[in-house]
Each structure stands twice: as C-alpha cells, then as structure tokens.
Amino acid sequence: MKLMIINGPNLNLLGKREPEVYGSTTFEDYFKQLQEKFSDVELAYYQSNIEGELIGKIQEVGFDYDGIILNAASYTHTSVGIGDAVKAVETPVVEVHISNTHQREEYRHVSYISPGAKGVILGFGLQSYDLAIQSFLG
C-alpha cells in the first residue's frame, strides 16, 4: 500500500499557528508517528503553499499511488483547479481537515475537493489523517 499525504498552505506552520485550533504538534513530528503506526504502509508526504505545485503533485502521484490524503487547507474553498485535479486522476482521494470546517466561517463550508473525493474526514485534529489512512486499509 502506497499513500501520499498532500498538505496545502500554512500547514507547514502546524505547531506554531493557532494552537487552539490546530494543536501544538508539528506535522513532521506527527508524520513520524504515522510512519511508526502504519509501518506496513509506504507513506509519503508533500506540503506546498502554492496552488499550482499542489495540482502538479496530485497529477504526479494520481496514477501510481493507492491513495491520496489531501488537506488543501484554504484552497479547499477557493480552488476549482485543485478540485478538477482530484477528479482527473485515477487514485482515490480522501479530503481531510484538522478542524471542523462547518463550525468555522461560512466560506469554509464549501469544498471544491469533496465532489471528487472518495470521502471527507474533518474535525478530529491530526487524527483525521490517521482515520484517512485507515479508510484505505479497511
């Protein structure tokens, strides 16, 4: 099993940014925990603050990997291009969010990713990624 985690803008600041919303753990530290927990899964990780780079990575891995776990962050609510990339690839995509976006600002209630996603997991903190991995294993 080969899974790619793709994180969008500002998620490189996890552990520093709004800890009351996102917690105090960096994603790099959490990713190591995921690799240990799911040692039988080949996990890869990519993060970019740039929309086109995220689209490029989805296209790059979207025909070779068994699954993509995508947290497009704020681009979830603005990027038709990322939504189209999700629909264009063969690899199933699970959309994840650390916070419950429906408890936040109104504009965060709309996702351009969800229509092309296999599923959506949100509101469980970093555990949302763990749940997404499990969705590919079960």
Short mmCIF file of C-alpha atoms in Angstrom, two decimals:
data_model
loop_
_atom_site.label_atom_id
_atom_site.label_comp_id
_atom_site.label_asym_id
_atom_site.label_seq_id
_atom_site.Cartn_x
_atom_site.Cartn_y
_atom_site.Cartn_z
CA MET A 1 0.00 0.00 0.00
CA LYS A 2 1.44 3.33 -1.13
CA LEU A 3 -0.22 6.52 0.18
CA MET A 4 0.67 10.18 -0.37
CA ILE A 5 -0.29 12.88 2.13
CA ILE A 6 -0.54 16.30 0.49
CA ASN A 7 -0.89 19.39 2.67
CA GLY A 8 -1.70 22.87 1.43
CA PRO A 9 -1.00 26.42 2.53
CA ASN A 10 0.08 27.30 6.05
CA LEU A 11 0.09 23.69 7.23
CA ASN A 12 3.87 23.97 7.37
CA LEU A 13 3.20 26.16 10.43
CA LEU A 14 1.41 23.45 12.43
CA GLY A 15 2.65 23.52 15.99
CA LYS A 16 3.06 27.30 15.83
CA ARG A 17 -0.07 28.55 14.08
CA GLU A 18 -3.26 28.97 16.11
CA PRO A 19 -2.56 26.12 18.55
CA GLU A 20 -6.09 26.47 19.96
CA VAL A 21 -7.41 25.33 16.55
CA TYR A 22 -4.57 23.18 15.18
CA GLY A 23 -2.73 21.92 18.27
CA SER A 24 0.93 22.21 19.22
CA THR A 25 2.41 19.28 17.27
CA THR A 26 4.32 19.91 14.05
CA PHE A 27 3.20 17.86 11.07
CA GLU A 28 6.69 16.45 10.67
CA ASP A 29 6.54 15.03 14.22
CA TYR A 30 3.05 13.65 13.62
CA PHE A 31 4.11 12.15 10.28
CA LYS A 32 6.84 10.18 12.06
CA GLN A 33 4.18 8.80 14.42
CA LEU A 34 2.06 7.78 11.43
CA GLN A 35 5.03 6.04 9.81
CA GLU A 36 5.64 4.07 13.00
CA LYS A 37 1.98 3.17 13.49
CA PHE A 38 1.45 2.17 9.84
CA SER A 39 4.87 0.62 9.23
CA ASP A 40 3.39 -1.76 6.64
CA VAL A 41 2.24 1.21 4.52
CA GLU A 42 4.58 3.24 2.35
CA LEU A 43 3.71 6.78 3.42
CA ALA A 44 5.00 9.85 1.59
CA TYR A 45 4.40 13.49 2.49
CA TYR A 46 4.36 16.71 0.48
CA GLN A 47 3.46 20.27 1.50
CA SER A 48 3.25 23.44 -0.53
CA ASN A 49 1.82 26.92 -0.11
CA ILE A 50 1.47 27.22 -3.89
CA GLU A 51 -1.70 26.10 -5.66
CA GLY A 52 -0.03 25.03 -8.91
CA GLU A 53 2.52 22.90 -7.05
CA LEU A 54 -0.31 21.07 -5.26
CA ILE A 55 -2.04 20.42 -8.59
CA GLY A 56 1.26 19.19 -10.04
CA LYS A 57 1.80 16.76 -7.14
CA ILE A 58 -1.77 15.40 -7.42
CA GLN A 59 -1.19 14.78 -11.13
CA GLU A 60 2.26 13.27 -10.49
CA VAL A 61 1.08 10.66 -7.98
CA GLY A 62 -2.53 10.33 -9.11
CA PHE A 63 -1.94 7.33 -11.35
CA ASP A 64 0.71 5.41 -9.37
CA TYR A 65 -0.30 5.56 -5.71
CA ASP A 66 -3.03 3.57 -3.95
CA GLY A 67 -4.42 6.68 -2.30
CA ILE A 68 -4.00 10.39 -1.70
CA ILE A 69 -4.85 12.07 1.59
CA LEU A 70 -5.39 15.72 0.76
CA ASN A 71 -5.67 18.66 3.11
CA ALA A 72 -5.82 21.51 0.63
CA ALA A 73 -6.36 23.89 3.57
CA SER A 74 -7.80 27.24 2.45
CA TYR A 75 -7.56 26.18 -1.22
CA THR A 76 -10.35 23.72 -0.43
CA HIS A 77 -12.76 26.63 -0.51
CA THR A 78 -11.31 28.55 -3.45
CA SER A 79 -9.54 26.27 -5.93
CA VAL A 80 -11.55 24.90 -8.81
CA GLY A 81 -8.19 23.79 -10.25
CA ILE A 82 -7.38 21.50 -7.31
CA GLY A 83 -10.93 20.14 -7.41
CA ASP A 84 -10.52 19.41 -11.11
CA ALA A 85 -7.15 17.70 -10.50
CA VAL A 86 -8.77 15.40 -7.93
CA LYS A 87 -11.42 14.44 -10.48
CA ALA A 88 -8.82 13.97 -13.24
CA VAL A 89 -6.67 11.33 -11.54
CA GLU A 90 -7.39 7.63 -11.04
CA THR A 91 -6.04 7.40 -7.48
CA PRO A 92 -8.80 7.80 -4.87
CA VAL A 93 -8.53 10.92 -2.70
CA VAL A 94 -9.68 11.37 0.88
CA GLU A 95 -10.15 15.01 1.84
CA VAL A 96 -9.08 15.79 5.40
CA HIS A 97 -9.27 18.80 7.67
CA ILE A 98 -7.90 19.17 11.16
CA SER A 99 -10.73 21.44 12.30
CA ASN A 100 -14.45 21.01 11.75
CA THR A 101 -14.81 23.47 8.90
CA HIS A 102 -18.58 23.61 9.42
CA GLN A 103 -18.03 25.18 12.85
CA ARG A 104 -15.95 27.94 11.32
CA GLU A 105 -16.55 30.86 8.96
CA GLU A 106 -19.32 30.47 6.38
CA TYR A 107 -16.92 30.46 3.41
CA ARG A 108 -15.24 27.32 4.85
CA HIS A 109 -18.49 25.37 4.45
CA VAL A 110 -17.94 24.98 0.70
CA SER A 111 -15.41 22.49 -0.68
CA TYR A 112 -14.29 22.21 -4.30
CA ILE A 113 -12.50 18.97 -3.33
CA SER A 114 -15.43 16.99 -1.89
CA PRO A 115 -17.29 16.30 -5.17
CA GLY A 116 -14.31 14.32 -6.47
CA ALA A 117 -13.22 12.75 -3.18
CA LYS A 118 -13.75 9.18 -2.04
CA GLY A 119 -14.63 10.61 1.38
CA VAL A 120 -14.17 13.53 3.75
CA ILE A 121 -12.84 13.45 7.31
CA LEU A 122 -12.84 16.61 9.37
CA GLY A 123 -12.78 17.87 12.90
CA PHE A 124 -10.68 15.18 14.59
CA GLY A 125 -7.47 17.17 14.84
CA LEU A 126 -4.40 15.46 13.46
CA GLN A 127 -6.18 12.14 13.99
CA SER A 128 -8.09 13.00 10.79
CA TYR A 129 -5.01 11.78 8.88
CA ASP A 130 -4.91 8.53 10.87
CA LEU A 131 -8.58 7.92 10.05
CA ALA A 132 -7.93 8.65 6.38
CA ILE A 133 -5.13 6.07 6.28
CA GLN A 134 -7.43 3.54 7.93
CA SER A 135 -10.07 4.20 5.26
CA PHE A 136 -7.64 2.86 2.65
CA LEU A 137 -6.79 -0.21 4.71
CA GLY A 138 -10.31 -1.34 5.58
#
